[in-house]
Tab-separated table of N, CA, C and O in Angstrom:
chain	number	residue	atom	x	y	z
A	1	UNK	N	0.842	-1.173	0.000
A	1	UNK	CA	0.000	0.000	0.000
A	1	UNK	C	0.892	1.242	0.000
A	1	UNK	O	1.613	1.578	0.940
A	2	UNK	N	0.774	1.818	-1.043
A	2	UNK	CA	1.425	3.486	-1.049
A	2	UNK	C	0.510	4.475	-0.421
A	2	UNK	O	-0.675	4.690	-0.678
A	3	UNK	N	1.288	5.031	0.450
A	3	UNK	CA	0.956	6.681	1.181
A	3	UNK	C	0.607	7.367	-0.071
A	3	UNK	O	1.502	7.215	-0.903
A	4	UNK	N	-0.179	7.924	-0.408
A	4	UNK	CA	-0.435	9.250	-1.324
A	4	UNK	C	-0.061	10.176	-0.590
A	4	UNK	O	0.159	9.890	0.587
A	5	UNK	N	0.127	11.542	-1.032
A	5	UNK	CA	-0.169	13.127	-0.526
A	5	UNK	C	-1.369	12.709	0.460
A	5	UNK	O	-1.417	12.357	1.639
A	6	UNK	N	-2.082	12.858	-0.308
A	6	UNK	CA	-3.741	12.316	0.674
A	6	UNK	C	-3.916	12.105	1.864
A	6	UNK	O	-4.279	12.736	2.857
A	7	UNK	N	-3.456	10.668	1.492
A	7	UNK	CA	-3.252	10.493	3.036
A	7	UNK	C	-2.692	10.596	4.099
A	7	UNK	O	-3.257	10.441	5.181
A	8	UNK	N	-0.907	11.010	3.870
A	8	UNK	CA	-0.558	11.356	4.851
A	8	UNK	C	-0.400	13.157	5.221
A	8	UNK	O	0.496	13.787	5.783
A	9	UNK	N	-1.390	13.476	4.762
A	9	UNK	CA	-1.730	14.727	5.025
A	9	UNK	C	-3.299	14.245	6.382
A	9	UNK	O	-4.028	15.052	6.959
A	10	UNK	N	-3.317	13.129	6.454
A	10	UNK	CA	-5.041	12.808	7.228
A	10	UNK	C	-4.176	12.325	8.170
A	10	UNK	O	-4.864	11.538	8.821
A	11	UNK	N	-2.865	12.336	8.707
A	11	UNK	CA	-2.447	11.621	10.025
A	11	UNK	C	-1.926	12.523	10.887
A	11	UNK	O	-2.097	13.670	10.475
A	12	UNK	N	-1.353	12.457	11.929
A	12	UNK	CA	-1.169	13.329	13.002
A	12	UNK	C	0.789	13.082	12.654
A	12	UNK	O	1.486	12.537	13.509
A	13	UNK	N	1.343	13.545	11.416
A	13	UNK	CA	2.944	12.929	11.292
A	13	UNK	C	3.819	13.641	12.202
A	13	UNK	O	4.713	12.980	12.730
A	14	UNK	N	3.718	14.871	12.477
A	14	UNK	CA	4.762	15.923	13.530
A	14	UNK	C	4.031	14.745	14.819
A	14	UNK	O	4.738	13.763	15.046
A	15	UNK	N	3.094	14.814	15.377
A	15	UNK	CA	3.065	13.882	16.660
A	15	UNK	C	4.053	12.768	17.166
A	15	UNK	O	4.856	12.483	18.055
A	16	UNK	N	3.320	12.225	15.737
A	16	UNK	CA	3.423	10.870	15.993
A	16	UNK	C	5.487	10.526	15.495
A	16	UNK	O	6.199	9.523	15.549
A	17	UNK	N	5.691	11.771	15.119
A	17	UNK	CA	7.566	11.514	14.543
A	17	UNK	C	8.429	11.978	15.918
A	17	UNK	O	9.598	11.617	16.052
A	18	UNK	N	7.689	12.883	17.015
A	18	UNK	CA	8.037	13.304	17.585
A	18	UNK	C	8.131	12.499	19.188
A	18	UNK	O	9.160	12.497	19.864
A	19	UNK	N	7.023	11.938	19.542
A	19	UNK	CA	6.709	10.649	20.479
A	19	UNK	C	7.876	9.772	20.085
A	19	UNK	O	8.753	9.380	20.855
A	20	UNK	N	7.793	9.544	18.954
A	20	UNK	CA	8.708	8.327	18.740
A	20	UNK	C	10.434	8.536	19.160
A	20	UNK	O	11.263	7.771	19.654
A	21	UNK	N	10.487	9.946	18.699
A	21	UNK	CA	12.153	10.268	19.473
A	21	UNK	C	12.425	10.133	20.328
A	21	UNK	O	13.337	9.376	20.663
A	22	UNK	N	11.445	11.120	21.387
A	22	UNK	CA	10.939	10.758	22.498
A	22	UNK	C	11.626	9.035	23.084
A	22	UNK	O	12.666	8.846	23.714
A	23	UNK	N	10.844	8.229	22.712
A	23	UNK	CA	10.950	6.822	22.837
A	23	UNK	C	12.673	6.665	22.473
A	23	UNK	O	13.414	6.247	23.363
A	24	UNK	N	13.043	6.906	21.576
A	24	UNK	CA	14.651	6.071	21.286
A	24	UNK	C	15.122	7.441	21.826
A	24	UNK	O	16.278	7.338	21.415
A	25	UNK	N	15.103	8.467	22.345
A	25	UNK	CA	16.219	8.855	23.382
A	25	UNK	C	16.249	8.536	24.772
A	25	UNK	O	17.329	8.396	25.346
A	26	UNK	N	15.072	8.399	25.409
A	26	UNK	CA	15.083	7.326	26.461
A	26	UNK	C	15.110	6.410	26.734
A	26	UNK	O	15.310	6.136	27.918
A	27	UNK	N	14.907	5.347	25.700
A	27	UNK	CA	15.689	4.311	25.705
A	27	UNK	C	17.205	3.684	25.064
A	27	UNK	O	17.516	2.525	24.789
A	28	UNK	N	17.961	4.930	24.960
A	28	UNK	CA	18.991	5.330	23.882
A	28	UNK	C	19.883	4.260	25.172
A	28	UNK	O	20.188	3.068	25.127
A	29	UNK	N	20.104	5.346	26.286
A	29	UNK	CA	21.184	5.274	27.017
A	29	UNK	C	21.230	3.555	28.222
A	29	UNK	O	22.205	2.921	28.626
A	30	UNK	N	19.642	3.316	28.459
A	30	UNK	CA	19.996	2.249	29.235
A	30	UNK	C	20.124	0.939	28.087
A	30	UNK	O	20.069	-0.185	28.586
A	31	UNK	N	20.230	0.997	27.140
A	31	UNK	CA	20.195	-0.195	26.035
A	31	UNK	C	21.995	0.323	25.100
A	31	UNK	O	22.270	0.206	23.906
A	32	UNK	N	22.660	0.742	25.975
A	32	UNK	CA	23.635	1.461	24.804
A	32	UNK	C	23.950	0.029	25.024
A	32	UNK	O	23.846	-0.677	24.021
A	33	UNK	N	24.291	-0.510	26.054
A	33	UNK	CA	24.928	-1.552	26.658
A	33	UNK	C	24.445	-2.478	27.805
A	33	UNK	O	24.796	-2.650	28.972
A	34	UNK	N	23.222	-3.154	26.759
A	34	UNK	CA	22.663	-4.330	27.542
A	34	UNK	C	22.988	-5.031	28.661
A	34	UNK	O	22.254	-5.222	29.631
A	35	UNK	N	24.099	-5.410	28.505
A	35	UNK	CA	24.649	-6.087	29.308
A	35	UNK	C	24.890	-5.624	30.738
A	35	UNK	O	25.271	-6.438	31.579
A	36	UNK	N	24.662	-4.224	31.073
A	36	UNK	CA	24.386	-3.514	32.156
A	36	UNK	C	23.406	-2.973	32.613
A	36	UNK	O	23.311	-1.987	33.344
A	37	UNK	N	22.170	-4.053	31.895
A	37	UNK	CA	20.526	-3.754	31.980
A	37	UNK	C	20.696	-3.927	33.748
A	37	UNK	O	20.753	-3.007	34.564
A	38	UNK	N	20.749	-5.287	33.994
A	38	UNK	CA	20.546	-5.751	35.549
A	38	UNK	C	21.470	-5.190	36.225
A	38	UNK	O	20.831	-4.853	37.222
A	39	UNK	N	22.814	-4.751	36.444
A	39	UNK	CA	23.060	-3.651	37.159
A	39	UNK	C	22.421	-2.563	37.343
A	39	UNK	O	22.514	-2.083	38.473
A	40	UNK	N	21.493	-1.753	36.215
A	40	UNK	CA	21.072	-0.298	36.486
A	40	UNK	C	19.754	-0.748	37.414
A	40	UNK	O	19.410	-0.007	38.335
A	41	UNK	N	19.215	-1.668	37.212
A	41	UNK	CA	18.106	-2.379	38.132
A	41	UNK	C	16.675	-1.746	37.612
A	41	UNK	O	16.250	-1.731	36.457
A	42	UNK	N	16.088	-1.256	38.749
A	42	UNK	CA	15.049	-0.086	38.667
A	42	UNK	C	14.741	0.264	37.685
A	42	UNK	O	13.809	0.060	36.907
A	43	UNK	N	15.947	1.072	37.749
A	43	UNK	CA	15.974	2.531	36.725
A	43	UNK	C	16.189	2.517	35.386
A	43	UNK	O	15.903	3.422	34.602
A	44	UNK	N	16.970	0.921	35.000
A	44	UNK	CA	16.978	0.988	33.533
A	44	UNK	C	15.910	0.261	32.964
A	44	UNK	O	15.411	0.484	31.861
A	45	UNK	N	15.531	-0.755	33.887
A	45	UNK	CA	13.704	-1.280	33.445
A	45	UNK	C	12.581	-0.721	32.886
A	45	UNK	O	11.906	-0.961	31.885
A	46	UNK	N	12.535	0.332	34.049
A	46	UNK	CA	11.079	1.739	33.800
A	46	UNK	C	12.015	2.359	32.693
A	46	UNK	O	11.378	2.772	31.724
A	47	UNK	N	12.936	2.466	32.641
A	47	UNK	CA	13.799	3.253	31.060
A	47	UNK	C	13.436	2.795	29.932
A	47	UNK	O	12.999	3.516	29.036
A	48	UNK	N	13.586	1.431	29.836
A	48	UNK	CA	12.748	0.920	28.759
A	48	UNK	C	11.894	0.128	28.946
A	48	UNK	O	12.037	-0.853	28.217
A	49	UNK	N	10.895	0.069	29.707
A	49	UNK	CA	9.651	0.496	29.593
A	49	UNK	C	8.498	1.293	29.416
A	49	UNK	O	7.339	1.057	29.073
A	50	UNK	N	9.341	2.638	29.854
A	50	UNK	CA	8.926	3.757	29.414
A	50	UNK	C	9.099	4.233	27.951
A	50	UNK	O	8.302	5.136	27.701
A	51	UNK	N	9.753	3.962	27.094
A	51	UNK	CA	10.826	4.491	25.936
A	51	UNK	C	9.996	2.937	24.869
A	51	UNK	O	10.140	2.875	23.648
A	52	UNK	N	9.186	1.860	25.686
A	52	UNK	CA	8.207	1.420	24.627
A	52	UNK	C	7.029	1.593	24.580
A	52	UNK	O	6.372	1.423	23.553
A	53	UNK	N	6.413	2.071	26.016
A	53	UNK	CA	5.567	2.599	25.546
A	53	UNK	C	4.997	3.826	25.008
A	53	UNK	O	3.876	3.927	24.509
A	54	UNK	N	6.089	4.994	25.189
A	54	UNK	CA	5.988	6.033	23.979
A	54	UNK	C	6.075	5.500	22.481
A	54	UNK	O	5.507	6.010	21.516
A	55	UNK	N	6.800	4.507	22.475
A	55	UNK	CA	7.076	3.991	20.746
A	55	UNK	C	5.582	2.935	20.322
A	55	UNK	O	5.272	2.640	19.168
A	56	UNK	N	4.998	2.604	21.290
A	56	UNK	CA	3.870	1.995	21.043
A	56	UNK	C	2.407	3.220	20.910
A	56	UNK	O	1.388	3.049	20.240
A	57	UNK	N	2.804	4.592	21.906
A	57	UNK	CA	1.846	5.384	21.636
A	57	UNK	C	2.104	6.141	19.772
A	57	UNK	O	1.245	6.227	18.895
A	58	UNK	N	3.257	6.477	19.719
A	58	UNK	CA	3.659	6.854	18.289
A	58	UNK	C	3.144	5.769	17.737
A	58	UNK	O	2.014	5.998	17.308
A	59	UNK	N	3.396	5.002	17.619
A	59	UNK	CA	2.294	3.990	16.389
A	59	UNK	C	1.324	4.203	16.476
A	59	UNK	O	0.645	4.453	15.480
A	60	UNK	N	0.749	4.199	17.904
A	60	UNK	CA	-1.255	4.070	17.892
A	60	UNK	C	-1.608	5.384	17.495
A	60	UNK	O	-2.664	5.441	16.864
A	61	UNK	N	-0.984	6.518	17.700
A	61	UNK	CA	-1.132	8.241	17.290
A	61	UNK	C	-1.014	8.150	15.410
A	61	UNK	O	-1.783	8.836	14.736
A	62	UNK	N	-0.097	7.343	14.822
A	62	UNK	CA	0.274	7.538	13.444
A	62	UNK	C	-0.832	6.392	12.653
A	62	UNK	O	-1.226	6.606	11.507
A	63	UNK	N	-1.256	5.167	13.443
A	63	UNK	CA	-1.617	4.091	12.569
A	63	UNK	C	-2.965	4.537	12.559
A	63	UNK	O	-3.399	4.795	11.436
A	64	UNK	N	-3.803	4.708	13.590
A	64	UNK	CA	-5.069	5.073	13.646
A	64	UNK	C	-5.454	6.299	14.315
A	64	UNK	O	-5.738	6.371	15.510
A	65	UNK	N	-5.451	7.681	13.131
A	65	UNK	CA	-5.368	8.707	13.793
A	65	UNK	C	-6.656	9.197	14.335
A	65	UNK	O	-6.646	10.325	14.827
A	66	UNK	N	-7.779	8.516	14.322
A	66	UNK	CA	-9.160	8.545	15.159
A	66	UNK	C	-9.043	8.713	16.483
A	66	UNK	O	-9.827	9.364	17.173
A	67	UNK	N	-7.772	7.956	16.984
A	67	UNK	CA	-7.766	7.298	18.722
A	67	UNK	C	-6.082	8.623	19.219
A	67	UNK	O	-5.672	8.649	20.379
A	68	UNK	N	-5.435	9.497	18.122
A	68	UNK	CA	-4.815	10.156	18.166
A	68	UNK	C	-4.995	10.948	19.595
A	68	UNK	O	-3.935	10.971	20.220
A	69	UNK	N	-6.094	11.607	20.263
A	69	UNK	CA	-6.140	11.951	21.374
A	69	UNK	C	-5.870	11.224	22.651
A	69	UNK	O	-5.385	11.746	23.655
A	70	UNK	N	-6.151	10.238	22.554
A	70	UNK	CA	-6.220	8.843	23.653
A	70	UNK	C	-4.242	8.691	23.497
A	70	UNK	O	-3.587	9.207	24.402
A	71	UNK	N	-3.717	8.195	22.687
A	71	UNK	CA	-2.457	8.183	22.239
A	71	UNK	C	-2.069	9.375	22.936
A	71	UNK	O	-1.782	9.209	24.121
A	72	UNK	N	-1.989	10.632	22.438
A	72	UNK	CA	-1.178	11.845	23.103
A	72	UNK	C	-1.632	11.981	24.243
A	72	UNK	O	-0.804	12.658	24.852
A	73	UNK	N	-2.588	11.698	24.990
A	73	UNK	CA	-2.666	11.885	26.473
A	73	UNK	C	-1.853	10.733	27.189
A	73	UNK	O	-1.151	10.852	28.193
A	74	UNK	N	-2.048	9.841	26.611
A	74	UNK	CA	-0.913	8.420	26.855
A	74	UNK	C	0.582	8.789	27.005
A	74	UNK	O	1.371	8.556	27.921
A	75	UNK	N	0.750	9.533	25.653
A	75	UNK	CA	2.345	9.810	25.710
A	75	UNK	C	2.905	10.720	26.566
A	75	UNK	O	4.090	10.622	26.883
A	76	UNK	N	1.940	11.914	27.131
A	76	UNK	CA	2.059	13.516	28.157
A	76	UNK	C	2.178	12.489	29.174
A	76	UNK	O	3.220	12.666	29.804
A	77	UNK	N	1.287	11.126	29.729
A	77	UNK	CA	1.509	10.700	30.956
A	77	UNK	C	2.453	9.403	31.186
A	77	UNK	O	2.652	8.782	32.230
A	78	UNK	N	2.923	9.207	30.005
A	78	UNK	CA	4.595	8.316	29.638
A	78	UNK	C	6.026	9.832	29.931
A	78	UNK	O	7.255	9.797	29.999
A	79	UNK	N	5.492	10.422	29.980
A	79	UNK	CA	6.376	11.766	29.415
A	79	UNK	C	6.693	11.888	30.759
A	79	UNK	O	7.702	11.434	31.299
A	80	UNK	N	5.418	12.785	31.504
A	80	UNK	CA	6.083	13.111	33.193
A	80	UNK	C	6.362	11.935	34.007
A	80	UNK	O	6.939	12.038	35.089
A	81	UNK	N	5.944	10.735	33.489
A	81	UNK	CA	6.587	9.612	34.310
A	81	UNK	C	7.833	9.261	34.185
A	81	UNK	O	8.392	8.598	35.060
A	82	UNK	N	8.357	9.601	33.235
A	82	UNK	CA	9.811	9.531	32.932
A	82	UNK	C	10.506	10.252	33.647
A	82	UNK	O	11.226	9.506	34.311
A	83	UNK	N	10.793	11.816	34.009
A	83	UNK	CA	11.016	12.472	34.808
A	83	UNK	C	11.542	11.948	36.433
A	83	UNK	O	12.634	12.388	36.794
A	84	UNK	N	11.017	11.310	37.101
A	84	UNK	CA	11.584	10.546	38.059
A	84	UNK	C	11.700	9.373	37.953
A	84	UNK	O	11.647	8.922	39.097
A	85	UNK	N	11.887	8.237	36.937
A	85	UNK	CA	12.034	7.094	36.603
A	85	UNK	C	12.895	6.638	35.595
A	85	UNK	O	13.085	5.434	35.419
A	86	UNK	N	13.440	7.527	34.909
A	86	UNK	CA	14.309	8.019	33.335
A	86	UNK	C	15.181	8.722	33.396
A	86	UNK	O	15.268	9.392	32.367
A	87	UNK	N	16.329	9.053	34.504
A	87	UNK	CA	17.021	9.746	33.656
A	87	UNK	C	16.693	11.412	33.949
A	87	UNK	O	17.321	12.262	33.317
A	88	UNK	N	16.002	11.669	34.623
A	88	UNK	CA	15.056	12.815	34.507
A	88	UNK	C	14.728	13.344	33.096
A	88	UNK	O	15.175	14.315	32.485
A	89	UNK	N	13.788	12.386	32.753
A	89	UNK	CA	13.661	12.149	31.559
A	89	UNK	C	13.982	12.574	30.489
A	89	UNK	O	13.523	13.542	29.883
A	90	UNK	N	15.050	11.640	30.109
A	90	UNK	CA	16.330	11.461	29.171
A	90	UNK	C	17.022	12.920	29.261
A	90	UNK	O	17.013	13.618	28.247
A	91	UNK	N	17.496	13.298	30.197
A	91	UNK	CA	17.809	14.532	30.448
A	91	UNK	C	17.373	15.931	30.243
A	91	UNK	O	18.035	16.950	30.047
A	92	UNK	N	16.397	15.778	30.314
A	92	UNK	CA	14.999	16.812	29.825
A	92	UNK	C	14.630	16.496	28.662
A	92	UNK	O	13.461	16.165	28.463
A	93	UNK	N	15.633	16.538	27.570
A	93	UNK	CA	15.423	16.245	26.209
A	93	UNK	C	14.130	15.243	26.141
A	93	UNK	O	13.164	15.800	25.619
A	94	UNK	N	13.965	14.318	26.421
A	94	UNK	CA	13.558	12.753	26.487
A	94	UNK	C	11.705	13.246	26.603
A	94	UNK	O	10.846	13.068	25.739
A	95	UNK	N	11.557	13.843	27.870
A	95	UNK	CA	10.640	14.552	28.829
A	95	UNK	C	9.450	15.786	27.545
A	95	UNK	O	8.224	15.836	27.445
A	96	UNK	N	10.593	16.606	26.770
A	96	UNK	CA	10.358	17.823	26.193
A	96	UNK	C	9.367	16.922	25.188
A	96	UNK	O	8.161	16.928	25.435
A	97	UNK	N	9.818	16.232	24.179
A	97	UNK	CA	9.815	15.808	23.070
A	97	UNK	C	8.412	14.643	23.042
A	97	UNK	O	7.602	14.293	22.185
A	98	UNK	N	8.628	14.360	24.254
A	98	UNK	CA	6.962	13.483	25.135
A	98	UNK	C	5.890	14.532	24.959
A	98	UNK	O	5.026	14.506	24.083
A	99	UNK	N	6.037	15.433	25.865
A	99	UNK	CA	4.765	16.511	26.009
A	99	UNK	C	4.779	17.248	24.792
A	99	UNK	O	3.643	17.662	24.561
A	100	UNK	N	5.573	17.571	23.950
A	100	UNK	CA	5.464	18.656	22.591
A	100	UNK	C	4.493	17.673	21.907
A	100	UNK	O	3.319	17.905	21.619
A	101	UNK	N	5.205	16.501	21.690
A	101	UNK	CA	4.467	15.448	20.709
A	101	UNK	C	2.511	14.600	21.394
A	101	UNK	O	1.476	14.246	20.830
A	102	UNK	N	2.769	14.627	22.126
A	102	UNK	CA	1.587	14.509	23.283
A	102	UNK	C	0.622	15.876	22.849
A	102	UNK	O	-0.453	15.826	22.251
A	103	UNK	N	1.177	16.830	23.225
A	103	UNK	CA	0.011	18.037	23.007
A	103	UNK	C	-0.325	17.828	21.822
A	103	UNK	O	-1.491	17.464	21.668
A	104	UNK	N	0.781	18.016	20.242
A	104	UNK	CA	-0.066	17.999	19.149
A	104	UNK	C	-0.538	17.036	19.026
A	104	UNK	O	-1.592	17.199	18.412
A	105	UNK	N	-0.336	15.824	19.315
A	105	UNK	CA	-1.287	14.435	18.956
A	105	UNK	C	-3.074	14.672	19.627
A	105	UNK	O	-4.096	14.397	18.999
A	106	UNK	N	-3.015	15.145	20.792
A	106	UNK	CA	-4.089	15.962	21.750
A	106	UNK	C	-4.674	17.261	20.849
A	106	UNK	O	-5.877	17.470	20.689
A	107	UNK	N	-3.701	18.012	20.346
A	107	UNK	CA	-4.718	19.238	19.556
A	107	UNK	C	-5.279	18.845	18.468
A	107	UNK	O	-6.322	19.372	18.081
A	108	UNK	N	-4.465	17.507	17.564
A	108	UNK	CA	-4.821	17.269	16.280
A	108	UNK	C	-6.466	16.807	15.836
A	108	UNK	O	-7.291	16.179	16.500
A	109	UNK	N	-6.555	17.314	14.620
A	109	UNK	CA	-8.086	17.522	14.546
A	109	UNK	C	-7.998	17.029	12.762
A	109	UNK	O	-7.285	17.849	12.182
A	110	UNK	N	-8.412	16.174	12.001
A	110	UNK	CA	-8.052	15.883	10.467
A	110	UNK	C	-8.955	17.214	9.901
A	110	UNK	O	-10.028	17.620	10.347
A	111	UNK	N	-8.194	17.730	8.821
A	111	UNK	CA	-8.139	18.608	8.077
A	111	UNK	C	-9.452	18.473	7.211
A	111	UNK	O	-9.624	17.544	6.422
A	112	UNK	N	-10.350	19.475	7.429
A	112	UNK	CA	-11.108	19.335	5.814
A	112	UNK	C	-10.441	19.716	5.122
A	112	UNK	O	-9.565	20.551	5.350
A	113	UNK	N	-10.848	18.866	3.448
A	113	UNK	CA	-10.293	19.592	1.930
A	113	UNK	C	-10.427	20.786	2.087
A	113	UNK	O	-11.376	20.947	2.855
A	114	UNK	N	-9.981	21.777	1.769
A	114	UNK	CA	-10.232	23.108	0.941
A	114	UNK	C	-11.364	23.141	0.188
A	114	UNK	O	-11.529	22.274	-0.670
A	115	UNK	N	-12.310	24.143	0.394
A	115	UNK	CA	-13.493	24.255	-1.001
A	115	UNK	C	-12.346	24.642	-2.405
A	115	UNK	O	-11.398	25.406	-2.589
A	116	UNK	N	-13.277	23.366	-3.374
A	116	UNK	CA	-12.657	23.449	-4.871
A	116	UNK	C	-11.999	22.294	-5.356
A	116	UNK	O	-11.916	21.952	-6.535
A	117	UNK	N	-11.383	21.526	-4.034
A	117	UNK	CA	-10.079	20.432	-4.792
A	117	UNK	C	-11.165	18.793	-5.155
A	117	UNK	O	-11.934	18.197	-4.401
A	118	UNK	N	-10.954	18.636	-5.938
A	118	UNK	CA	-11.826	17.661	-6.349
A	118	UNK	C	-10.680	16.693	-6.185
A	118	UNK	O	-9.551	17.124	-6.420
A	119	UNK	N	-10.826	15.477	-5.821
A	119	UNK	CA	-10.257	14.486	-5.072
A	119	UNK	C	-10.577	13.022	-6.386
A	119	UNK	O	-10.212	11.874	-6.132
């Protein structure tokens, strides 16, 4: 199946590209080096656990942009949970890029056509 213009003009793409960074910068640092998963204990668990389920809200925000609100309120409350569980989440960076992408997935609203464009 090819994306047209069309359609990916009908998805929430700044959200849902932005959640997803979100996700691989917080889970950047406790996965640099697996092998020191069970030393970090705690903290690198909720790290990536947190850092999949932002990457699971970026899918549900991009695949079915109907449920796009449900998704970005998901990701704002993956976002401040990171903050004391992450890193302070992924060093703010991690945290920022949650709630930016969270709000627009939350403001996003699908576009009517323009009067005139015949489809």
């Amino acid at each position: 199946m090819l994306l047209t213009h069309h359609a990916l003009r009908d998805r929430p793409n700044v959200a849902a590209v932005l959640v997803l960074a979100s996700a691989v910068e917080l889970g950047c640092l406790p996965l640099a080096r697996p092998a020191y998963l069970t030393v970090e204990g705690f903290q690198g668990a909720t790290s990536v656990t947190i850092a999949i389920a932002l990457a699971v809200c970026a899918g549900n925000v991009w695949l079915w942009p109907q449920r796009a609100r449900r998704g970005g309120w998901t990701a704002i409350a993956a976002g401040l949970l990171s903050f004391p569980f992450a890193n302070l989440g992924g060093f703010l960076i991690g945290i920022l890029l949650a709630l930016v992408g969270g709000a627009f997935a939350v403001a996003w609203d699908p576009a009517e056509d323009p009067p005139g464009t015949d489809q």
